[in-house]
Coordinates of C-alpha atoms in Angstrom, one line a residue:
M4 CA 33.3 44.3 24.8
F5 CA 32.7 40.5 23.9
D6 CA 35.2 38.3 25.9
A7 CA 36.5 35.8 24.0
G8 CA 38.2 34.1 27.0
M9 CA 34.8 32.9 28.2
Y10 CA 35.2 29.7 25.8
R11 CA 37.5 26.9 27.0
D12 CA 38.8 26.0 23.8
A13 CA 41.1 28.7 22.5
A14 CA 41.3 27.2 19.2
I15 CA 37.6 28.3 18.9
A16 CA 38.3 31.9 20.1
R17 CA 41.0 32.3 17.4
S18 CA 38.2 31.2 14.8
F19 CA 36.2 34.0 15.4
R20 CA 36.4 36.6 12.4
V21 CA 37.4 40.2 13.2
R22 CA 36.4 42.7 10.4
Q23 CA 38.3 45.5 9.9
E24 CA 36.8 48.8 8.8
D25 CA 37.6 52.4 7.8
D26 CA 35.9 54.8 9.9
G27 CA 36.1 57.3 6.8
R28 CA 38.7 59.4 9.0
G29 CA 41.5 57.4 8.1
K30 CA 41.3 55.3 11.0
K31 CA 41.2 51.5 11.3
S32 CA 38.6 50.1 14.0
Y33 CA 38.1 46.3 14.6
R34 CA 34.8 44.5 15.7
W35 CA 33.7 41.1 16.4
S36 CA 31.7 39.4 13.4
W37 CA 28.4 38.4 15.6
D38 CA 27.4 36.3 13.0
A39 CA 30.3 33.8 13.9
V40 CA 30.3 34.6 17.5
I41 CA 26.7 33.2 17.9
R42 CA 27.3 30.4 15.7
L43 CA 30.1 29.5 17.9
R44 CA 28.8 30.2 21.0
L45 CA 25.6 28.0 20.4
T46 CA 27.8 25.2 19.1
E47 CA 30.3 25.2 22.0
E48 CA 28.1 26.1 24.8
S49 CA 24.6 24.6 24.0
P50 CA 25.1 21.7 22.0
M51 CA 21.5 20.5 22.6
L52 CA 20.3 23.4 20.7
R53 CA 19.1 22.8 17.2
L54 CA 20.0 26.4 16.5
S55 CA 23.3 27.2 14.6
G56 CA 23.6 31.0 14.5
R57 CA 21.6 31.7 11.4
R58 CA 23.2 34.2 8.9
D59 CA 21.4 37.3 7.8
P60 CA 21.0 36.3 3.9
A61 CA 22.3 39.9 3.0
T62 CA 25.8 39.0 4.9
P63 CA 28.1 37.7 2.4
V64 CA 29.6 34.5 3.3
N65 CA 33.0 34.5 4.4
G66 CA 34.8 31.5 3.2
R67 CA 36.9 30.9 6.3
D68 CA 33.7 31.1 8.5
E69 CA 31.6 28.4 6.3
R70 CA 34.6 25.9 6.5
F71 CA 34.7 26.4 10.4
R72 CA 30.8 25.9 10.5
R73 CA 31.5 22.5 8.3
K74 CA 34.4 21.6 10.3
T75 CA 32.4 22.2 13.5
A76 CA 29.5 20.1 12.1
A77 CA 31.8 17.0 10.9
S78 CA 33.4 16.9 14.2
H79 CA 30.4 15.9 16.3
P80 CA 28.9 12.8 14.7
H81 CA 25.8 13.0 17.0
F82 CA 24.6 16.4 15.5
H83 CA 22.5 16.8 12.3
G84 CA 23.1 20.7 11.7
G85 CA 23.9 20.9 15.1
V86 CA 22.2 17.5 16.0
R87 CA 22.7 14.2 14.8
K88 CA 19.6 12.2 13.6
A89 CA 18.7 9.7 16.6
D90 CA 17.9 7.1 14.0
E91 CA 21.7 7.6 12.4
L92 CA 23.2 7.7 16.1
Y93 CA 21.1 4.2 16.6
A94 CA 22.5 2.6 13.3
R95 CA 26.1 3.6 14.5
V96 CA 25.5 1.8 17.9
V97 CA 24.0 -1.2 16.0
E98 CA 26.9 -1.4 13.7
Y99 CA 29.5 -1.2 16.4
A100 CA 27.8 -3.9 18.5
A101 CA 27.3 -6.4 15.7
G102 CA 25.1 -8.1 17.6
R103 CA 27.2 -8.8 20.8
P104 CA 26.4 -7.4 24.4
L105 CA 28.5 -4.3 25.2
S106 CA 30.7 -4.1 28.1
P107 CA 31.5 -0.6 29.9
N108 CA 34.9 -0.9 28.2
D109 CA 33.0 -1.0 24.8
W110 CA 31.0 1.9 25.8
E111 CA 34.2 3.9 26.5
R112 CA 35.5 3.2 23.3
F113 CA 32.6 3.9 21.4
E114 CA 32.1 7.3 23.4
R115 CA 35.7 8.4 22.8
Q116 CA 35.1 7.7 19.2
H117 CA 32.0 9.7 18.8
N118 CA 31.9 12.0 21.7
P119 CA 35.7 12.7 21.9
D120 CA 35.0 15.7 24.8
M121 CA 33.0 13.1 26.6
R122 CA 30.1 15.5 27.1
P123 CA 27.4 13.9 29.5
P124 CA 24.3 15.1 27.0
F125 CA 25.6 12.8 24.7
R126 CA 24.8 9.4 26.9
G127 CA 21.3 11.4 27.4
Q128 CA 20.7 11.1 23.6
L129 CA 22.2 7.6 23.4
M130 CA 19.8 6.4 26.0
S131 CA 17.0 8.3 24.5
C132 CA 17.7 6.5 21.0
L133 CA 17.7 3.1 23.0
A134 CA 14.8 3.5 25.1
T135 CA 12.6 4.6 21.9
R136 CA 13.4 1.2 20.3
R137 CA 13.1 -0.7 23.4
E138 CA 16.8 -1.8 23.6
H139 CA 16.7 -3.4 27.2
E140 CA 20.0 -4.9 27.3
M141 CA 21.8 -2.2 25.5
A142 CA 20.2 0.4 27.8
H143 CA 21.2 -1.2 30.9
S144 CA 24.9 -1.8 29.6
L145 CA 24.9 1.7 28.9
L146 CA 23.6 2.8 32.4
E147 CA 26.3 0.3 34.1
Y148 CA 29.0 2.4 31.9
A149 CA 27.7 5.7 33.1
E150 CA 27.7 4.8 36.7
G151 CA 31.6 4.3 36.5
V152 CA 31.9 7.8 34.7
A153 CA 32.3 11.0 36.7
G154 CA 29.3 13.1 36.2
G155 CA 27.9 10.2 33.9
V156 CA 24.3 9.5 35.1
T157 CA 22.2 12.5 34.8
R158 CA 18.5 13.0 35.4
T159 CA 17.9 13.3 31.8
L160 CA 19.8 9.9 31.3
L161 CA 17.6 8.3 34.1
A162 CA 14.4 9.8 32.9
H163 CA 15.0 8.2 29.6
Y164 CA 16.0 4.7 31.5
L165 CA 12.5 5.1 33.3
A166 CA 10.6 4.2 30.3
L167 CA 12.2 0.7 30.1
C168 CA 11.5 -0.4 33.6
S169 CA 9.2 -3.4 33.3
T170 CA 8.4 -3.8 37.0
E171 CA 6.9 -1.5 39.8
Q172 CA 10.1 -2.1 41.7
Q173 CA 12.4 -0.9 39.2
A174 CA 10.3 1.9 38.1
D175 CA 9.9 3.0 41.8
A176 CA 13.7 2.7 42.5
C177 CA 14.5 4.9 39.2
L178 CA 12.0 7.4 40.0
R179 CA 13.2 7.9 43.5
R180 CA 16.7 8.1 42.5
I181 CA 15.6 11.0 39.8
L182 CA 13.5 12.8 42.5
E183 CA 16.5 12.3 45.5
S184 CA 19.2 13.7 42.6
S185 CA 17.0 17.0 42.4
G186 CA 15.9 17.4 46.1
G187 CA 12.5 16.7 44.9
L188 CA 12.1 19.4 42.6
L189 CA 12.3 19.0 38.7
D190 CA 12.7 21.5 36.0
S191 CA 9.9 21.4 33.7
Q192 CA 12.0 19.6 30.6
T193 CA 13.1 17.0 33.1
R194 CA 9.4 16.7 34.7
N195 CA 7.8 16.5 31.1
L196 CA 10.3 13.8 30.2
V197 CA 9.9 12.0 33.6
V198 CA 6.1 12.0 33.1
K199 CA 6.1 10.6 29.4
S200 CA 8.5 7.6 30.7
L201 CA 6.2 6.6 33.5
C202 CA 3.7 6.4 31.4
Q203 CA 5.3 3.2 29.8
T204 CA 5.6 1.7 32.9
P205 CA 3.6 -0.3 35.6
L206 CA 3.5 2.9 37.6
W207 CA 1.7 5.2 35.0
K208 CA -0.8 6.4 37.5
R209 CA 1.9 8.4 39.2
A210 CA 2.3 10.0 36.2
T211 CA -0.8 12.3 36.9
E212 CA 0.9 13.6 40.2
L213 CA 3.7 15.0 38.2
L214 CA 1.2 17.0 36.4
D215 CA 0.5 19.4 39.1
E216 CA 1.2 22.8 36.8
P217 CA -2.1 24.6 36.1
E218 CA -0.7 24.9 32.4
A219 CA 1.6 21.8 32.0
A220 CA 3.0 21.3 28.4
P221 CA 0.8 19.1 25.8
E222 CA 3.4 16.3 25.2
P223 CA 3.1 15.0 29.2
V224 CA -0.7 15.7 29.0
N225 CA -1.3 13.6 25.8
A226 CA 1.0 11.0 27.3
V227 CA -1.0 10.8 30.5
A228 CA -4.2 10.3 28.4
V229 CA -2.7 7.7 26.1
A230 CA -1.8 5.8 29.0
C231 CA -5.4 5.7 30.7
F232 CA -7.3 5.0 27.3
Q233 CA -4.5 1.9 27.1
H234 CA -5.6 0.6 30.8
C235 CA -9.3 1.7 29.9
D236 CA -9.4 4.4 32.6
F237 CA -11.7 6.7 30.7
P238 CA -12.3 9.1 33.2
A239 CA -8.9 10.0 33.9
A240 CA -8.7 10.1 30.1
W241 CA -11.5 12.5 29.5
D242 CA -9.8 14.8 32.6
C243 CA -6.6 15.0 30.5
L244 CA -8.6 16.0 27.5
E245 CA -10.5 18.5 29.5
R246 CA -7.1 20.0 30.7
L247 CA -5.8 20.3 27.3
R248 CA -9.1 22.1 26.5
R249 CA -8.6 24.5 29.1
S250 CA -4.7 25.2 28.8
Q251 CA -4.0 25.3 25.2
Q252 CA -5.2 27.5 22.5
P253 CA -5.4 26.2 20.0
L254 CA -6.1 22.8 21.0
R255 CA -3.0 20.3 20.8
I256 CA -4.4 16.7 21.2
F257 CA -2.0 14.4 19.3
S258 CA -3.2 11.9 17.1
S259 CA -1.6 9.1 19.3
T260 CA -4.0 10.2 21.9
M261 CA -7.3 9.7 19.5
E262 CA -5.7 6.5 18.1
A263 CA -5.3 5.2 21.9
C264 CA -9.0 6.2 22.3
L265 CA -10.1 4.3 19.4
E266 CA -8.1 1.6 20.1
A267 CA -9.5 1.4 23.7
A268 CA -13.4 1.6 22.3
R269 CA -12.7 -1.0 19.8
V270 CA -11.6 -3.3 22.8
L271 CA -14.9 -2.7 24.2
A272 CA -17.0 -3.0 21.4
Q273 CA -15.7 -6.4 20.9
S274 CA -16.5 -7.6 24.3
G275 CA -20.2 -8.6 23.5
D276 CA -22.2 -6.7 26.1
R277 CA -20.0 -3.6 26.2
L278 CA -20.5 -2.6 22.6
R279 CA -22.7 0.5 23.0
R280 CA -19.8 1.5 25.9
G281 CA -17.2 1.6 23.0
V282 CA -19.1 3.2 20.4
N283 CA -20.3 5.9 23.2
S284 CA -16.7 6.5 23.7
V285 CA -15.9 7.2 20.2
D286 CA -19.0 9.5 20.0
H287 CA -17.4 11.3 23.1
L288 CA -14.2 11.9 21.2
L289 CA -16.0 13.4 18.2
M290 CA -18.3 15.6 20.3
Y291 CA -15.0 16.7 22.3
L292 CA -13.3 17.6 18.8
A293 CA -16.2 19.5 17.6
S294 CA -16.4 21.5 20.8
C295 CA -12.9 22.5 20.4
S296 CA -13.5 23.4 16.7
H297 CA -11.1 21.1 15.7
G298 CA -9.5 21.0 12.1
P299 CA -9.2 18.4 9.5
L300 CA -8.0 14.7 11.1
P301 CA -4.9 13.0 9.6
S302 CA -6.2 10.4 6.9
S303 CA -4.5 7.4 9.1
L304 CA -6.8 8.6 12.0
V305 CA -10.0 8.9 9.7
L306 CA -9.2 5.2 8.5
S307 CA -9.1 4.4 11.8
L308 CA -12.8 5.9 12.6
S309 CA -14.1 4.3 9.5
S310 CA -12.6 1.1 10.3
F311 CA -14.2 1.1 13.8
Y312 CA -17.5 1.2 13.0
N313 CA -16.7 -1.1 10.1
E314 CA -15.3 -3.5 12.4
V315 CA -18.2 -3.5 14.9
G316 CA -21.0 -3.5 12.0
L317 CA -23.1 -1.0 13.8
C318 CA -25.3 0.8 11.5
D319 CA -25.3 4.7 12.5
R320 CA -28.6 5.4 10.9
C321 CA -30.7 2.3 12.2
G322 CA -28.7 1.3 15.0
R323 CA -28.6 -2.3 14.0
R324 CA -26.2 -4.7 13.8
L325 CA -25.0 -6.3 10.5
E326 CA -24.9 -10.1 10.7
M327 CA -21.2 -11.4 11.9
H328 CA -19.6 -14.4 10.2
G329 CA -16.3 -16.0 10.7
L330 CA -14.8 -19.8 9.6
S331 CA -15.6 -22.5 12.2
D332 CA -12.6 -24.9 13.0
A333 CA -14.0 -27.3 10.3
E334 CA -14.2 -24.6 7.7
W335 CA -10.8 -23.6 8.5
E336 CA -9.1 -26.7 8.2
E337 CA -11.0 -27.3 5.1
L338 CA -9.8 -24.3 3.6
R339 CA -6.0 -24.8 4.6
R340 CA -6.2 -28.1 3.4
G341 CA -7.7 -26.9 -0.2
V342 CA -5.0 -23.8 -0.3
M343 CA -2.2 -26.5 0.4
E344 CA -3.2 -29.0 -2.1
R345 CA -4.5 -26.9 -4.9
C346 CA -2.3 -23.4 -4.6
L347 CA 1.0 -25.1 -3.1
V348 CA 1.2 -28.3 -5.1
G349 CA 0.2 -28.6 -8.6
D350 CA 1.2 -29.1 -12.1
D351 CA 1.5 -25.3 -13.2
P352 CA 5.5 -24.6 -12.8
Y353 CA 4.9 -20.8 -12.6
L354 CA 2.3 -20.8 -9.8
S355 CA 3.9 -24.0 -7.9
S356 CA 6.7 -24.4 -5.6
N357 CA 9.8 -26.5 -5.6
P358 CA 8.6 -29.5 -3.3
R359 CA 12.0 -29.6 -1.3
E360 CA 11.3 -25.6 -0.5
L361 CA 7.8 -26.7 0.3
A362 CA 9.0 -29.0 2.6
K363 CA 11.7 -27.0 4.2
F364 CA 9.0 -24.2 4.4
R365 CA 6.5 -26.8 6.5
D366 CA 9.6 -27.7 8.5
F367 CA 10.2 -24.0 9.6
L368 CA 6.5 -23.4 10.4
E369 CA 6.6 -26.3 12.7
H370 CA 9.2 -25.5 14.5
A371 CA 8.7 -21.9 14.5
S372 CA 7.2 -19.9 17.8
A373 CA 3.6 -18.4 17.4
Y374 CA 3.1 -15.5 15.4
D375 CA 0.4 -13.1 15.1
V376 CA 0.7 -11.1 11.7
V377 CA 2.6 -12.6 8.5
L378 CA 4.0 -9.9 6.3
D379 CA 4.5 -9.9 2.8
G380 CA 7.9 -8.8 2.6
L381 CA 8.3 -7.7 -1.1
N382 CA 4.6 -6.3 -1.3
V383 CA 5.3 -4.2 1.6
A384 CA 8.7 -3.2 0.6
L385 CA 7.2 -1.9 -2.8
S386 CA 4.1 -0.4 -1.4
K387 CA 5.4 3.0 -2.0
G388 CA 6.8 2.4 -5.3
S389 CA 10.4 3.1 -3.8
A390 CA 13.1 2.8 -6.3
S391 CA 15.9 2.3 -4.3
Q392 CA 17.0 -0.7 -2.0
R393 CA 17.4 1.5 1.1
D394 CA 13.8 3.1 0.6
R395 CA 12.3 -0.2 0.2
A396 CA 14.1 -1.7 3.2
Q397 CA 13.0 1.5 5.3
Q398 CA 9.1 0.7 4.3
L399 CA 9.7 -2.8 5.4
L400 CA 11.2 -1.7 8.8
K401 CA 8.1 0.7 9.3
A402 CA 5.8 -2.0 8.4
V403 CA 7.3 -4.3 11.3
Q404 CA 7.8 -1.7 13.6
Y405 CA 4.3 -0.9 13.4
Y406 CA 2.9 -4.3 14.3
A407 CA 5.8 -5.8 16.2
V408 CA 6.7 -2.5 18.1
N409 CA 3.4 -0.5 18.4
K410 CA 1.0 -3.4 18.2
K411 CA 3.0 -5.8 20.5
Q412 CA 2.3 -8.5 17.9
T413 CA 4.6 -11.3 16.7
V414 CA 5.4 -10.9 13.1
L415 CA 6.4 -13.5 10.5
L416 CA 8.1 -11.9 7.4
V417 CA 8.0 -14.0 4.4
G418 CA 10.4 -12.9 1.5
R419 CA 13.3 -13.7 -0.8
K420 CA 16.8 -14.3 -0.3
H421 CA 17.6 -11.3 -2.1
L422 CA 16.6 -9.1 0.9
L423 CA 19.7 -10.2 2.5
Q424 CA 21.8 -7.7 -0.2
W425 CA 19.4 -4.7 1.2
P426 CA 21.4 -2.2 3.4
A427 CA 22.6 -4.1 6.4
D428 CA 21.8 -1.3 9.0
V429 CA 18.5 -1.0 8.2
M430 CA 17.7 -4.7 7.5
D431 CA 19.3 -5.8 11.1
R432 CA 16.8 -3.6 12.8
V433 CA 13.9 -5.3 10.7
W434 CA 15.5 -8.9 11.5
K435 CA 15.5 -8.0 15.2
H436 CA 11.6 -7.6 15.5
C437 CA 10.5 -10.5 13.4
L438 CA 10.8 -14.0 12.5
R439 CA 11.6 -14.4 8.9
Y440 CA 11.4 -17.1 6.3
L441 CA 13.5 -16.1 3.0
A442 CA 12.4 -18.5 -0.3
N443 CA 14.8 -18.9 -3.1
D444 CA 14.6 -15.8 -5.5
T445 CA 13.2 -18.5 -8.2
S446 CA 10.3 -19.3 -6.0
H447 CA 7.1 -17.2 -5.9
D448 CA 6.6 -16.0 -2.4
D449 CA 3.1 -15.4 -2.4
P450 CA 1.9 -19.1 -2.0
F451 CA 4.0 -19.2 1.0
V452 CA 2.4 -16.2 2.5
L453 CA -0.9 -17.7 2.1
Y454 CA 0.1 -20.9 3.6
A455 CA 1.6 -19.1 6.7
A456 CA -1.3 -17.3 7.4
L457 CA -3.5 -20.2 7.1
H458 CA -0.9 -22.3 9.3
G459 CA -1.0 -19.6 12.0
G460 CA -4.4 -20.1 12.9
P461 CA -7.7 -18.5 13.1
G462 CA -6.4 -15.4 14.6
T463 CA -3.5 -14.6 12.3
L464 CA -3.4 -11.5 10.0
V465 CA -2.0 -11.2 6.5
V466 CA -0.2 -7.9 5.4
S467 CA -0.5 -8.0 1.7
R468 CA -1.9 -5.6 -1.2
D469 CA -2.0 -9.0 -3.5
L470 CA -5.9 -10.0 -3.7
M471 CA -4.5 -13.6 -4.6
R472 CA -7.3 -13.9 -7.4
Q473 CA -5.1 -16.4 -9.2
H474 CA -5.0 -18.7 -6.1
R475 CA -8.6 -18.1 -5.6
F476 CA -9.1 -19.3 -9.1
R477 CA -7.0 -22.4 -8.5
L478 CA -9.1 -23.5 -5.8
S479 CA -11.8 -24.2 -8.5
D480 CA -14.3 -25.5 -5.9
P481 CA -17.2 -22.6 -5.6
R482 CA -17.5 -23.7 -1.8
L483 CA -13.7 -23.4 -1.3
Q484 CA -13.5 -20.0 -3.1
E485 CA -16.2 -18.7 -1.1
L486 CA -14.5 -19.5 2.1
F487 CA -11.4 -17.9 0.9
M488 CA -13.1 -14.8 0.4
S489 CA -14.6 -15.0 3.7
W490 CA -11.2 -15.5 5.1
Q491 CA -9.6 -12.6 3.2
Q492 CA -12.4 -10.3 4.5
T493 CA -11.7 -10.9 8.1
H494 CA -7.9 -11.4 8.1
Q495 CA -6.4 -9.6 5.4
V496 CA -5.1 -6.2 5.5
E497 CA -3.3 -3.7 2.9
W498 CA -0.3 -1.5 3.6
R499 CA 0.6 1.6 1.7
G500 CA 3.1 3.3 4.1
A501 CA 0.4 2.7 6.7
P502 CA -2.5 0.1 7.1
T503 CA -5.3 1.3 4.3
S504 CA -7.6 -1.1 4.9
T505 CA -9.0 -3.2 8.0
T506 CA -10.6 -6.5 8.4
V507 CA -14.5 -6.7 9.0
S508 CA -16.0 -9.3 11.0
H509 CA -19.5 -9.4 9.5
K510 CA -20.5 -10.6 6.0
V511 CA -20.4 -8.1 3.1
T512 CA -23.4 -9.4 1.6
V513 CA -27.1 -8.1 1.5
Q514 CA -28.6 -8.7 4.7
G515 CA -32.0 -8.0 6.3
S516 CA -35.9 -8.5 6.0
S517 CA -39.1 -6.3 5.1
A518 CA -39.6 -6.3 8.6
N519 CA -36.6 -4.8 9.7
G520 CA -35.1 -3.1 6.7
W521 CA -31.9 -4.1 4.5
H522 CA -28.4 -3.3 4.5
V523 CA -26.7 -3.3 1.1
P524 CA -23.1 -3.2 0.3
H525 CA -22.0 -1.2 -2.7
A526 CA -19.1 -0.4 -4.3
E527 CA -18.0 1.9 -7.5
E528 CA -19.8 1.2 -10.8
N529 CA -16.7 -0.4 -12.1
G530 CA -15.7 -2.0 -8.9
T531 CA -15.9 -5.3 -7.4
V532 CA -16.8 -6.5 -3.8
E533 CA -14.1 -8.2 -2.5
T534 CA -11.7 -8.4 0.6
S535 CA -12.2 -5.6 3.2
T536 CA -12.1 -2.5 0.9
V537 CA -16.0 -2.1 0.9
V538 CA -17.3 0.1 3.7
Q539 CA -20.1 1.6 2.4
W540 CA -23.5 0.2 2.8
L541 CA -26.9 1.5 1.8
C542 CA -29.4 1.5 5.0
I543 CA -33.2 0.8 3.4
A544 CA -35.1 0.7 6.9
P545 CA -38.9 1.3 8.1
A546 CA -39.9 4.9 9.7
T547 CA -40.7 3.0 12.6
I548 CA -37.1 1.2 13.0
L549 CA -35.5 4.6 12.4
R550 CA -37.7 6.3 14.8
S551 CA -37.2 3.7 17.6
S552 CA -33.4 3.8 17.1
K553 CA -33.3 7.5 17.5
S554 CA -35.2 7.4 20.8
V555 CA -32.7 4.8 22.4

C-alpha cells in the first residue's frame, strides 16, 4: 500500500485524490488515484525533473486535481510546467538587482521570495543562468551568499561557477573543491557539467582527463571538441570526433562543433601561407560527415560553409584564388569624407540630419571606446517582420548577443529614442552588451549607421539589410560610388534572425586571362551584382590548368 506519510508536507498528502468504488457486491473499496500520486511525487521529491505525471487522456480530469496542479506550478516561480524557463528566472534577477550589486542579504530576500522552501537546487539554477550569460559579478556574490547558507554550496553550483573562472588559479581552486567534496568520484551528470565548464576556462585541456568513460555522453565530447578547435588543437579535436563516431549511433555532432571547426579553418586560411591548411580542415570535416552518413545540415551551417570558400576566394574547380582587394588608407579617408559631406550634410531635408544632432553624434564617437560592429538597431529588430515590441526587442537581443557574447566583439547599436519604450526586461539585457546611440525619432538613423561604420576604421563591420542605394546615389562621383560598393562588399552583412550573408575580401568582378582562365560572377537574370550577396562564380579554365590543380 502506498504510504502517504513518506511526504514531508502533510498538506500535500491530504491533497491526494481517493476514489471510492463499488465492487458490485454492495461493498465500498478505496483506492489511491495514481495519477495524482505520480504528479505530486515528481513535483515534491524531484523538482528538477521536467516530468509532471502525465494523465492518461482517457482518464477524466478531476477539478480538484487540476486546481492543485495549477496551484503547485504557481507556487514555484522557477518552474515552467514543473521547471521555470531560465531566461524568465534571469529576467527576475535583473529586475530585482536594478543595476546594483547584490549583497548576501539581497540574495537571501530574493531566494525567500522565489524559493520559500530554500531548496539547494534553486541556487544551482540561478548560477546556471548567470554563468550562461557571463554575469561574473552576480555569480560571485551568489557564491558568497551560498557559502553562508547551510548546504548552500553544492557541486552543481560550483560546476556552473567553474565556467566563469578566468584564470588558471581560479579554475584550479574551483575544480579541486568540486573533486574534494565528492572524494574524487563524480556522478556522470556532474562530470559532464564540469567538463563543459572547464572547456570555457584556461584549463580547457584538463577536460579531456575527465572523458575517461568509453562511452561518454555527446554533450561533453562536443564541448571538448569545440575548445580544441577554438585553440587550433586540430589533432585533439579530430580525436573527439572519432570518439563520437565510435560511441554514438546515430552520430551526434553538434552544429556548434562544426561552426568551431569552420571558424578555426577561417583563421588559418586568412594567415597567408596557411591557406591550404585551412581548406584541408574543412575538407576533413566534410569527409568525416560523409563517412558517418550525416544527414542534412542546418541552413546556418550551410551558409558558414559557403561563406568560408567565398571569403578565402579559392576556386574549388581550378584551385586558383580570386584577386583580393581592400581600401587603402587614402581611399578609406576619401570615402569617409565623401560620405560625411554628401550624405550627412546637404540640402535635402528628408535625407539630411539636424546639424546639432550631427555634432552631438560626432562628439559621441570621438569619446566612445573602440568598437568592432555597428548594428542598425531598427533594421535588425524588424528583420523577421515581428509585430510586437517584445518580439522586436528579442530579435535585437539575439543579434547583440551573437556578436558581443558569441563573437566576443564590441558592438555599437545605433537606433532611435523610442527603443527606450520597448520592454525594459529585454532592453536592459541589450544595453548591457553594447554601446548605444539613440537619435531623435524625427531623424533618419541610416546615415548615422553609415558614418559610424566608416568612423570605426577599416576593421569595422556594419550589420544591416539596407543596401543604402540612396546614399550611394548621393555620392554622385563615380569613383566614390565604386569605393562605396567595394566597402559594402567587404564590410556589410545582413541579419534575418541570424547572419544571412557574409563579407568578401576579393573583387566581385570578371577576373583572369586567356592563359590562366576566367572567373565570372553571376546573379539571377533579374538580379544585380552588389554588396556581398553574390557567391556564384563561373570558372572557365583551360584543361591544362584543371589537370595541374587535380594533381596537387
